């Protein structure tokens, strides 16, 4: 690499580190603000883990930054209730897991100053607990909307236009081994009708064409049927009549993969084709397109999270074997930084394209933070939300059947689960770190 490329690569990595730190910091603000509004005493607001490199006390809260920017936390008093309503922390006398839970209760009790018992998290009603814990992930969702909004409305997205990019001289069935046209092949309907690259399709069979998908739908459904097609060339509109040829093409699943029969053979379908392909253009999108785009990203990331065990196995096999790394699989912080550095230092790409990629990467990062934190396991936000919902259901049933209030749910019992989750997350982070170093996902091979 030249010096300039190295500096640009470092800039890309720095941008992602700063973007990650800001995303985490605002995630914690999403917890901090509602907690203070509801009167909970917040003793610490920290971005990062490990050694504190900067802190400043304002009021009753210490605000600071720690060495490792891979997370953050807001410390609230009284996260865990006493073992019994109105009780105090006491020594546990049973096994290791009970001791872990009791240690958590005692540590929580020590954060409660005399006279501030009403300012504890566990005393809040269910809806306030949910708002506090949901505030962090929602902040990431908002950030994702901002980043993807910049991409969609500022830069635009590539999509097929209604202008022809190429006109085939013949049609070749998908199941054919033939790859090129010969003199014996009949000309494709579009070529026979005189259509040329650069022509813009105006209408087909009386239907105004505003997007490429319409052309495919009309033509595919009309094999052997004459169609009147209007097109614009050199600012003049002309009309031709052509008949889509009956041609085989692969039958695709909803996921865009080739469908297979019971014997594992690819399936084909007979459709009408005229032998044209579109040009690709970058089109800015309205603000109304942002929610749907963000929603699609949430669904995609959720599918990755649901299949995370198998995907981590794939990462292991790629890192310690000869298999290729799945570019759509999980990537660690180091891998994300490398991708940003790679694209920022790629001088063959326009500056706008590089900026668009980095902003999209930040949007995807916040989607990942949103989805991952909603997993209903402590210490993730979703675990606290699940605990609050369970508490609300118990208390609601008690009121319904006129029973005594059961009090707050003893979430300290979930501390052993928290411990196990932390170990698993740590192991996953180490595996991704190793894989990102020895077999990283790259953009340019």
CSV table of C-alpha atoms in Angstrom, one decimal:
chain,number,residue,atom,x,y,z
A,1,UNK,CA,0.0,0.0,0.0
A,2,UNK,CA,1.1,3.6,-0.7
A,3,UNK,CA,1.2,6.1,2.2
A,4,UNK,CA,-2.1,7.7,1.0
A,5,UNK,CA,-3.8,4.3,0.9
A,6,UNK,CA,-2.6,3.5,4.4
A,7,UNK,CA,-3.9,6.8,5.7
A,8,UNK,CA,-7.2,6.4,4.0
A,9,UNK,CA,-7.5,2.8,5.4
A,10,UNK,CA,-6.8,4.1,8.9
A,11,UNK,CA,-9.4,6.8,8.4
A,12,UNK,CA,-12.0,4.3,7.5
A,13,UNK,CA,-11.2,2.2,10.6
A,14,UNK,CA,-11.3,5.4,12.7
A,15,UNK,CA,-14.6,6.4,11.3
A,16,UNK,CA,-16.1,3.0,12.3
A,17,UNK,CA,-14.6,3.2,15.8
A,18,UNK,CA,-16.0,6.6,16.3
A,19,UNK,CA,-19.3,5.6,14.8
A,20,UNK,CA,-19.5,2.6,17.1
A,21,UNK,CA,-18.6,4.6,20.2
A,22,UNK,CA,-21.2,7.3,19.3
A,23,UNK,CA,-23.9,4.6,18.6
A,24,UNK,CA,-23.1,2.9,22.0
A,25,UNK,CA,-23.1,6.3,23.7
A,26,UNK,CA,-26.5,7.2,22.3
A,27,UNK,CA,-27.8,3.8,23.1
A,28,UNK,CA,-27.0,4.4,26.8
A,29,UNK,CA,-28.5,7.9,26.6
A,30,UNK,CA,-31.7,6.0,25.6
A,31,UNK,CA,-31.6,4.3,29.0
A,32,UNK,CA,-30.3,7.4,30.9
A,33,UNK,CA,-32.9,9.9,30.0
A,34,UNK,CA,-36.0,8.0,30.9
A,35,UNK,CA,-34.4,6.6,34.0
A,36,UNK,CA,-33.8,10.1,35.3
A,37,UNK,CA,-37.2,11.3,34.2
A,38,UNK,CA,-38.8,8.5,36.2
A,39,UNK,CA,-36.7,9.4,39.3
A,40,UNK,CA,-34.3,6.5,39.3
A,41,UNK,CA,-30.9,7.3,40.8
A,42,UNK,CA,-28.3,6.8,38.1
A,43,UNK,CA,-24.8,6.6,39.5
A,44,UNK,CA,-22.8,5.9,36.4
A,45,UNK,CA,-23.0,6.5,32.6
A,46,UNK,CA,-20.1,4.8,30.9
A,47,UNK,CA,-19.2,4.2,27.3
A,48,UNK,CA,-16.8,1.2,27.0
A,49,UNK,CA,-15.4,-1.4,29.4
A,50,UNK,CA,-12.2,-1.8,31.3
A,51,UNK,CA,-10.0,1.0,32.6
A,52,UNK,CA,-11.6,4.4,32.8
A,53,UNK,CA,-9.7,6.9,30.7
A,54,UNK,CA,-11.9,9.9,31.4
A,55,UNK,CA,-14.7,10.7,33.8
A,56,UNK,CA,-16.5,13.7,35.2
A,57,UNK,CA,-19.1,13.8,38.0
A,58,UNK,CA,-22.2,15.9,37.4
A,59,UNK,CA,-24.8,15.9,40.1
A,60,UNK,CA,-25.2,12.4,41.3
A,61,UNK,CA,-23.9,10.7,38.1
A,62,UNK,CA,-20.3,9.9,37.0
A,63,UNK,CA,-20.0,10.3,33.2
A,64,UNK,CA,-17.0,8.6,31.6
A,65,UNK,CA,-15.3,6.8,28.8
A,66,UNK,CA,-13.5,3.5,29.3
A,67,UNK,CA,-10.6,1.9,27.3
A,68,UNK,CA,-12.5,-0.8,25.3
A,69,UNK,CA,-15.3,0.8,23.2
A,70,UNK,CA,-17.2,-2.5,22.8
A,71,UNK,CA,-20.2,-1.6,24.9
A,72,UNK,CA,-21.4,0.6,27.7
A,73,UNK,CA,-23.7,0.7,30.7
A,74,UNK,CA,-25.9,2.9,32.9
A,75,UNK,CA,-25.7,2.0,36.6
A,76,UNK,CA,-29.1,2.4,38.3
A,77,UNK,CA,-29.7,1.8,42.0
A,78,UNK,CA,-31.7,-1.2,43.1
A,79,UNK,CA,-31.6,-3.2,39.9
A,80,UNK,CA,-32.4,-6.3,41.9
A,81,UNK,CA,-35.2,-6.5,44.5
A,82,UNK,CA,-34.8,-8.3,47.9
A,83,UNK,CA,-35.5,-12.0,47.9
A,84,UNK,CA,-38.8,-11.3,49.6
A,85,UNK,CA,-41.0,-8.2,49.3
A,86,UNK,CA,-39.9,-5.7,52.0
A,87,UNK,CA,-36.9,-7.9,53.0
A,88,UNK,CA,-33.3,-7.1,53.1
A,89,UNK,CA,-30.3,-8.8,51.6
A,90,UNK,CA,-29.2,-11.8,53.6
A,91,UNK,CA,-26.5,-14.5,53.3
A,92,UNK,CA,-27.3,-17.4,51.1
A,93,UNK,CA,-26.7,-20.8,52.5
A,94,UNK,CA,-27.2,-23.2,49.6
A,95,UNK,CA,-25.3,-23.9,46.4
A,96,UNK,CA,-23.1,-21.9,44.1
A,97,UNK,CA,-25.9,-20.6,41.9
A,98,UNK,CA,-27.9,-19.3,44.9
A,99,UNK,CA,-24.7,-17.6,46.2
A,100,UNK,CA,-24.4,-15.8,42.8
A,101,UNK,CA,-28.0,-14.6,43.0
A,102,UNK,CA,-27.5,-13.5,46.6
A,103,UNK,CA,-24.3,-11.6,45.8
A,104,UNK,CA,-26.2,-9.7,43.1
A,105,UNK,CA,-28.9,-8.8,45.6
A,106,UNK,CA,-26.4,-7.6,48.2
A,107,UNK,CA,-24.5,-5.6,45.6
A,108,UNK,CA,-27.8,-4.0,44.5
A,109,UNK,CA,-28.8,-3.3,48.1
A,110,UNK,CA,-25.5,-1.5,48.7
A,111,UNK,CA,-26.3,1.0,45.9
A,112,UNK,CA,-29.4,2.2,47.8
A,113,UNK,CA,-28.8,5.1,50.1
A,114,UNK,CA,-30.8,5.6,53.2
A,115,UNK,CA,-34.0,7.5,52.4
A,116,UNK,CA,-33.7,6.7,48.6
A,117,UNK,CA,-35.5,3.4,48.6
A,118,UNK,CA,-38.2,4.9,46.3
A,119,UNK,CA,-35.6,5.8,43.7
A,120,UNK,CA,-34.8,2.2,42.8
A,121,UNK,CA,-35.3,0.5,39.5
A,122,UNK,CA,-37.0,-2.6,40.9
A,123,UNK,CA,-39.8,-0.5,42.5
A,124,UNK,CA,-40.9,1.0,39.1
A,125,UNK,CA,-44.1,-0.2,37.5
A,126,UNK,CA,-43.8,-2.5,34.5
A,127,UNK,CA,-44.3,0.1,31.8
A,128,UNK,CA,-41.6,2.4,33.2
A,129,UNK,CA,-39.1,-0.5,33.3
A,130,UNK,CA,-39.9,-1.4,29.7
A,131,UNK,CA,-39.5,2.2,28.6
A,132,UNK,CA,-36.1,2.5,30.3
A,133,UNK,CA,-34.8,-0.8,28.9
A,134,UNK,CA,-36.3,-0.3,25.4
A,135,UNK,CA,-34.9,3.2,25.2
A,136,UNK,CA,-31.4,2.0,24.2
A,137,UNK,CA,-32.4,-0.3,21.3
A,138,UNK,CA,-34.9,2.3,20.1
A,139,UNK,CA,-32.1,4.9,20.0
A,140,UNK,CA,-30.1,2.5,17.7
A,141,UNK,CA,-33.2,2.0,15.5
A,142,UNK,CA,-33.6,5.8,15.2
A,143,UNK,CA,-29.9,6.1,14.3
A,144,UNK,CA,-30.3,3.4,11.7
A,145,UNK,CA,-33.2,5.4,10.2
A,146,UNK,CA,-31.0,8.5,10.1
A,147,UNK,CA,-28.1,6.8,8.4
A,148,UNK,CA,-30.2,4.9,5.9
A,149,UNK,CA,-32.3,8.1,5.3
A,150,UNK,CA,-29.0,9.9,4.3
A,151,UNK,CA,-28.2,7.0,2.0
A,152,UNK,CA,-31.6,6.7,0.4
A,153,UNK,CA,-32.6,10.4,0.1
A,154,UNK,CA,-29.1,11.9,-0.3
A,155,UNK,CA,-27.2,9.4,-2.4
A,156,UNK,CA,-30.0,7.2,-3.8
A,157,UNK,CA,-30.1,3.5,-4.5
A,158,UNK,CA,-29.3,1.6,-7.7
A,159,UNK,CA,-32.3,0.2,-9.5
A,160,UNK,CA,-33.3,-1.0,-12.9
A,161,UNK,CA,-34.6,1.7,-15.2
A,162,UNK,CA,-37.0,1.5,-18.1
A,163,UNK,CA,-34.2,2.2,-20.5
A,164,UNK,CA,-32.8,-0.7,-22.4
A,165,UNK,CA,-29.2,-1.6,-21.6
A,166,UNK,CA,-28.8,-4.4,-24.1
A,167,UNK,CA,-30.8,-6.2,-26.8
A,168,UNK,CA,-30.1,-9.9,-27.3
A,169,UNK,CA,-29.8,-11.2,-30.9
A,170,UNK,CA,-31.4,-14.5,-30.0
A,171,UNK,CA,-33.0,-16.3,-27.0
A,172,UNK,CA,-31.3,-19.3,-25.3
A,173,UNK,CA,-33.3,-21.6,-23.0
A,174,UNK,CA,-32.0,-21.8,-19.4
A,175,UNK,CA,-31.6,-25.6,-19.7
A,176,UNK,CA,-29.6,-25.3,-23.0
A,177,UNK,CA,-25.8,-25.8,-23.0
A,178,UNK,CA,-25.5,-23.2,-25.7
A,179,UNK,CA,-23.9,-20.0,-24.7
A,180,UNK,CA,-23.8,-17.9,-27.9
A,181,UNK,CA,-26.1,-17.1,-30.7
A,182,UNK,CA,-25.6,-18.8,-34.1
A,183,UNK,CA,-26.8,-18.1,-37.6
A,184,UNK,CA,-29.4,-20.8,-37.2
A,185,UNK,CA,-31.0,-19.2,-34.2
A,186,UNK,CA,-34.1,-17.1,-34.8
A,187,UNK,CA,-33.7,-13.4,-33.8
A,188,UNK,CA,-35.1,-12.3,-30.5
A,189,UNK,CA,-38.4,-10.5,-30.7
A,190,UNK,CA,-36.9,-7.2,-29.5
A,191,UNK,CA,-34.0,-7.3,-32.0
A,192,UNK,CA,-36.4,-8.4,-34.8
A,193,UNK,CA,-38.6,-5.4,-34.0
A,194,UNK,CA,-35.6,-3.0,-34.3
A,195,UNK,CA,-35.3,-2.0,-30.6
A,196,UNK,CA,-31.8,-0.8,-29.6
A,197,UNK,CA,-29.9,-0.1,-26.4
A,198,UNK,CA,-30.8,3.3,-25.1
A,199,UNK,CA,-34.5,3.1,-26.0
A,200,UNK,CA,-36.8,3.9,-23.2
A,201,UNK,CA,-40.0,1.8,-22.9
A,202,UNK,CA,-43.0,4.1,-22.6
A,203,UNK,CA,-45.9,1.5,-22.6
A,204,UNK,CA,-46.8,-2.1,-23.4
A,205,UNK,CA,-50.2,-3.3,-24.4
A,206,UNK,CA,-51.7,0.1,-23.4
A,207,UNK,CA,-50.1,0.0,-19.9
A,208,UNK,CA,-47.8,2.9,-19.0
A,209,UNK,CA,-44.4,1.6,-17.9
A,210,UNK,CA,-42.9,3.4,-14.9
A,211,UNK,CA,-40.6,0.6,-13.6
A,212,UNK,CA,-38.7,-2.3,-15.1
A,213,UNK,CA,-40.6,-4.9,-13.1
A,214,UNK,CA,-43.8,-4.1,-15.1
A,215,UNK,CA,-42.1,-5.0,-18.4
A,216,UNK,CA,-41.1,-8.4,-17.0
A,217,UNK,CA,-44.5,-9.1,-15.7
A,218,UNK,CA,-46.4,-8.2,-18.9
A,219,UNK,CA,-44.0,-10.0,-21.2
A,220,UNK,CA,-43.7,-13.1,-19.1
A,221,UNK,CA,-47.4,-13.6,-19.0
A,222,UNK,CA,-47.9,-13.2,-22.8
A,223,UNK,CA,-45.9,-15.9,-24.6
A,224,UNK,CA,-47.0,-16.1,-28.2
A,225,UNK,CA,-49.3,-13.0,-27.9
A,226,UNK,CA,-48.7,-9.9,-30.0
A,227,UNK,CA,-48.0,-6.8,-27.8
A,228,UNK,CA,-48.0,-3.2,-28.9
A,229,UNK,CA,-44.9,-1.5,-27.4
A,230,UNK,CA,-44.2,2.2,-27.4
A,231,UNK,CA,-40.6,3.4,-26.9
A,232,UNK,CA,-38.8,6.7,-26.9
A,233,UNK,CA,-35.6,7.2,-28.9
A,234,UNK,CA,-33.9,10.6,-29.5
A,235,UNK,CA,-36.8,12.4,-27.9
A,236,UNK,CA,-39.3,10.8,-30.4
A,237,UNK,CA,-41.9,8.2,-29.5
A,238,UNK,CA,-42.3,5.2,-31.9
A,239,UNK,CA,-44.6,2.1,-31.8
A,240,UNK,CA,-43.8,-1.5,-32.7
A,241,UNK,CA,-45.7,-4.8,-32.4
A,242,UNK,CA,-43.7,-7.8,-31.2
A,243,UNK,CA,-44.6,-11.3,-29.9
A,244,UNK,CA,-42.8,-12.6,-26.9
A,245,UNK,CA,-41.2,-16.0,-27.6
A,246,UNK,CA,-41.9,-19.0,-25.5
A,247,UNK,CA,-38.7,-19.7,-23.6
A,248,UNK,CA,-37.6,-21.7,-20.6
A,249,UNK,CA,-36.1,-20.0,-17.6
A,250,UNK,CA,-35.2,-21.2,-14.1
A,251,UNK,CA,-38.0,-21.3,-11.6
A,252,UNK,CA,-36.9,-19.3,-8.6
A,253,UNK,CA,-38.0,-19.5,-4.9
A,254,UNK,CA,-39.1,-16.5,-2.8
A,255,UNK,CA,-35.4,-16.3,-1.7
A,256,UNK,CA,-34.2,-15.9,-5.3
A,257,UNK,CA,-32.7,-19.4,-5.5
A,258,UNK,CA,-33.3,-21.9,-8.2
A,259,UNK,CA,-36.1,-24.3,-7.2
A,260,UNK,CA,-35.3,-28.0,-7.2
A,261,UNK,CA,-37.6,-31.0,-7.8
A,262,UNK,CA,-37.7,-34.1,-5.5
A,263,UNK,CA,-34.7,-35.6,-7.4
A,264,UNK,CA,-32.7,-32.4,-6.8
A,265,UNK,CA,-32.9,-31.3,-10.4
A,266,UNK,CA,-33.5,-27.6,-11.2
A,267,UNK,CA,-37.0,-26.7,-12.3
A,268,UNK,CA,-37.8,-24.5,-15.3
A,269,UNK,CA,-40.9,-22.6,-16.4
A,270,UNK,CA,-42.1,-21.5,-19.8
A,271,UNK,CA,-42.5,-17.8,-20.1
A,272,UNK,CA,-42.6,-15.1,-22.7
A,273,UNK,CA,-39.3,-13.3,-23.4
A,274,UNK,CA,-38.3,-10.6,-25.9
A,275,UNK,CA,-34.6,-10.5,-25.2
A,276,UNK,CA,-33.8,-7.2,-23.4
A,277,UNK,CA,-32.0,-6.1,-20.2
A,278,UNK,CA,-32.3,-2.8,-18.4
A,279,UNK,CA,-29.8,-0.2,-17.5
A,280,UNK,CA,-29.1,0.5,-13.9
A,281,UNK,CA,-29.5,4.0,-12.5
A,282,UNK,CA,-29.1,5.7,-9.1
A,283,UNK,CA,-32.4,7.1,-7.9
A,284,UNK,CA,-33.0,9.1,-4.7
A,285,UNK,CA,-35.9,7.9,-2.6
A,286,UNK,CA,-38.6,9.7,-0.7
A,287,UNK,CA,-38.6,9.7,3.0
A,288,UNK,CA,-41.5,7.3,3.0
A,289,UNK,CA,-39.1,4.6,1.6
A,290,UNK,CA,-36.9,4.8,4.7
A,291,UNK,CA,-39.2,2.9,7.2
A,292,UNK,CA,-39.7,0.0,4.8
A,293,UNK,CA,-36.0,-0.2,4.0
A,294,UNK,CA,-35.1,-0.2,7.8
A,295,UNK,CA,-37.8,-2.8,8.4
A,296,UNK,CA,-36.3,-5.1,5.7
A,297,UNK,CA,-32.9,-4.7,7.3
A,298,UNK,CA,-34.3,-5.6,10.7
A,299,UNK,CA,-35.8,-8.7,9.3
A,300,UNK,CA,-32.6,-9.7,7.6
A,301,UNK,CA,-30.5,-9.2,10.7
A,302,UNK,CA,-33.1,-11.1,12.8
A,303,UNK,CA,-32.8,-14.1,10.5
A,304,UNK,CA,-29.0,-14.0,11.0
A,305,UNK,CA,-29.5,-13.8,14.8
A,306,UNK,CA,-32.0,-16.7,14.8
A,307,UNK,CA,-29.5,-18.8,12.9
A,308,UNK,CA,-26.5,-17.6,14.9
A,309,UNK,CA,-25.5,-21.0,16.4
A,310,UNK,CA,-25.1,-22.6,12.9
A,311,UNK,CA,-23.5,-19.4,11.5
A,312,UNK,CA,-20.9,-19.4,14.3
A,313,UNK,CA,-20.1,-23.0,13.4
A,314,UNK,CA,-19.6,-21.9,9.9
A,315,UNK,CA,-17.3,-19.1,11.1
A,316,UNK,CA,-15.3,-21.7,13.1
A,317,UNK,CA,-15.0,-24.0,10.1
A,318,UNK,CA,-13.8,-21.1,7.9
A,319,UNK,CA,-11.4,-19.8,10.5
A,320,UNK,CA,-9.8,-23.2,11.3
A,321,UNK,CA,-10.4,-25.0,8.0
A,322,UNK,CA,-10.4,-24.4,4.2
A,323,UNK,CA,-14.0,-23.2,3.8
A,324,UNK,CA,-14.7,-19.7,2.6
A,325,UNK,CA,-16.1,-17.1,5.0
A,326,UNK,CA,-19.8,-16.3,4.4
A,327,UNK,CA,-19.9,-12.6,3.5
A,328,UNK,CA,-23.5,-12.5,4.8
A,329,UNK,CA,-22.6,-14.1,8.1
A,330,UNK,CA,-21.7,-12.5,11.4
A,331,UNK,CA,-18.7,-10.1,11.4
A,332,UNK,CA,-16.9,-8.7,14.4
A,333,UNK,CA,-15.9,-5.2,15.2
A,334,UNK,CA,-12.4,-5.8,13.6
A,335,UNK,CA,-14.0,-7.1,10.5
A,336,UNK,CA,-16.4,-4.1,10.2
A,337,UNK,CA,-13.4,-1.8,10.7
A,338,UNK,CA,-11.5,-3.6,7.9
A,339,UNK,CA,-14.4,-3.3,5.5
A,340,UNK,CA,-14.6,0.4,6.2
A,341,UNK,CA,-10.8,0.8,5.7
A,342,UNK,CA,-10.9,-1.2,2.5
A,343,UNK,CA,-13.6,0.8,0.9
A,344,UNK,CA,-12.3,4.3,2.0
A,345,UNK,CA,-8.8,3.4,0.6
A,346,UNK,CA,-10.2,2.1,-2.7
A,347,UNK,CA,-9.4,5.1,-4.9
A,348,UNK,CA,-11.1,3.6,-8.0
A,349,UNK,CA,-14.5,4.2,-6.4
A,350,UNK,CA,-16.0,7.7,-6.4
A,351,UNK,CA,-15.8,9.5,-3.1
A,352,UNK,CA,-19.6,9.6,-3.0
A,353,UNK,CA,-19.8,5.8,-3.4
A,354,UNK,CA,-17.3,5.3,-0.6
A,355,UNK,CA,-19.2,7.7,1.7
A,356,UNK,CA,-22.4,5.9,0.9
A,357,UNK,CA,-20.9,2.6,1.8
A,358,UNK,CA,-19.5,3.7,5.1
A,359,UNK,CA,-22.8,5.4,6.1
A,360,UNK,CA,-24.7,2.2,5.1
A,361,UNK,CA,-22.3,0.2,7.3
A,362,UNK,CA,-23.0,2.5,10.2
A,363,UNK,CA,-26.7,2.0,9.6
A,364,UNK,CA,-26.3,-1.8,9.5
A,365,UNK,CA,-24.3,-1.6,12.7
A,366,UNK,CA,-27.1,0.1,14.5
A,367,UNK,CA,-29.6,-2.4,13.2
A,368,UNK,CA,-27.4,-5.2,14.6
A,369,UNK,CA,-27.3,-3.4,18.0
A,370,UNK,CA,-31.1,-2.9,18.0
A,371,UNK,CA,-31.9,-6.6,17.2
A,372,UNK,CA,-29.2,-8.2,19.3
A,373,UNK,CA,-30.1,-6.2,22.4
A,374,UNK,CA,-33.7,-7.3,22.2
A,375,UNK,CA,-32.7,-11.0,22.7
A,376,UNK,CA,-34.7,-11.9,25.8
A,377,UNK,CA,-31.7,-13.0,27.9
A,378,UNK,CA,-30.0,-11.0,30.6
A,379,UNK,CA,-27.8,-9.0,30.7
A,380,UNK,CA,-29.2,-7.8,27.4
A,381,UNK,CA,-32.0,-5.3,27.4
A,382,UNK,CA,-34.4,-7.8,26.1
A,383,UNK,CA,-33.8,-9.9,29.2
A,384,UNK,CA,-34.8,-7.0,31.5
A,385,UNK,CA,-37.8,-6.3,29.3
A,386,UNK,CA,-38.9,-10.0,29.5
A,387,UNK,CA,-38.5,-9.8,33.3
A,388,UNK,CA,-40.7,-6.7,33.5
A,389,UNK,CA,-43.4,-8.3,31.3
A,390,UNK,CA,-43.4,-11.4,33.4
A,391,UNK,CA,-43.7,-9.3,36.6
A,392,UNK,CA,-46.6,-7.3,35.0
A,393,UNK,CA,-48.4,-10.5,34.1
A,394,UNK,CA,-48.0,-11.9,37.7
A,395,UNK,CA,-49.3,-8.8,39.3
A,396,UNK,CA,-52.1,-8.5,36.8
A,397,UNK,CA,-53.3,-12.0,37.5
A,398,UNK,CA,-53.0,-11.4,41.2
A,399,UNK,CA,-55.3,-8.4,40.9
A,400,UNK,CA,-57.7,-10.3,38.6
A,401,UNK,CA,-58.1,-13.1,41.2
A,402,UNK,CA,-58.0,-10.7,44.1
A,403,UNK,CA,-54.8,-12.2,45.5
A,404,UNK,CA,-52.1,-10.3,47.4
A,405,UNK,CA,-49.6,-8.4,45.3
A,406,UNK,CA,-46.7,-10.8,44.7
A,407,UNK,CA,-44.2,-7.9,44.5
A,408,UNK,CA,-41.3,-7.5,42.1
A,409,UNK,CA,-40.0,-10.5,40.3
A,410,UNK,CA,-36.7,-11.7,41.8
A,411,UNK,CA,-34.6,-11.1,38.7
A,412,UNK,CA,-31.5,-11.9,40.7
A,413,UNK,CA,-32.3,-15.6,40.1
A,414,UNK,CA,-31.3,-15.0,36.5
A,415,UNK,CA,-27.8,-14.0,37.4
A,416,UNK,CA,-26.4,-17.5,36.7
A,417,UNK,CA,-28.0,-17.2,33.3
A,418,UNK,CA,-26.4,-13.8,32.9
A,419,UNK,CA,-23.1,-15.3,33.8
A,420,UNK,CA,-23.5,-18.0,31.2
A,421,UNK,CA,-24.6,-15.5,28.5
A,422,UNK,CA,-21.6,-13.3,29.2
A,423,UNK,CA,-19.3,-16.3,28.7
A,424,UNK,CA,-21.0,-17.3,25.5
A,425,UNK,CA,-20.9,-13.8,24.1
A,426,UNK,CA,-17.2,-13.5,25.1
A,427,UNK,CA,-16.4,-16.7,23.3
A,428,UNK,CA,-18.3,-15.6,20.2
A,429,UNK,CA,-16.4,-12.3,20.3
A,430,UNK,CA,-13.0,-14.0,20.5
A,431,UNK,CA,-13.9,-16.3,17.6
A,432,UNK,CA,-15.1,-13.4,15.4
A,433,UNK,CA,-11.9,-11.5,16.3
A,434,UNK,CA,-9.7,-14.4,15.3
A,435,UNK,CA,-11.7,-15.1,12.1
A,436,UNK,CA,-11.6,-11.4,11.2
A,437,UNK,CA,-7.8,-11.5,11.4
A,438,UNK,CA,-7.0,-14.8,9.8
A,439,UNK,CA,-9.8,-15.0,7.3
A,440,UNK,CA,-11.5,-11.6,7.0
A,441,UNK,CA,-14.5,-10.8,4.8
A,442,UNK,CA,-13.2,-8.6,2.0
A,443,UNK,CA,-14.9,-6.5,-0.7
A,444,UNK,CA,-12.3,-7.0,-3.4
A,445,UNK,CA,-11.0,-10.5,-2.9
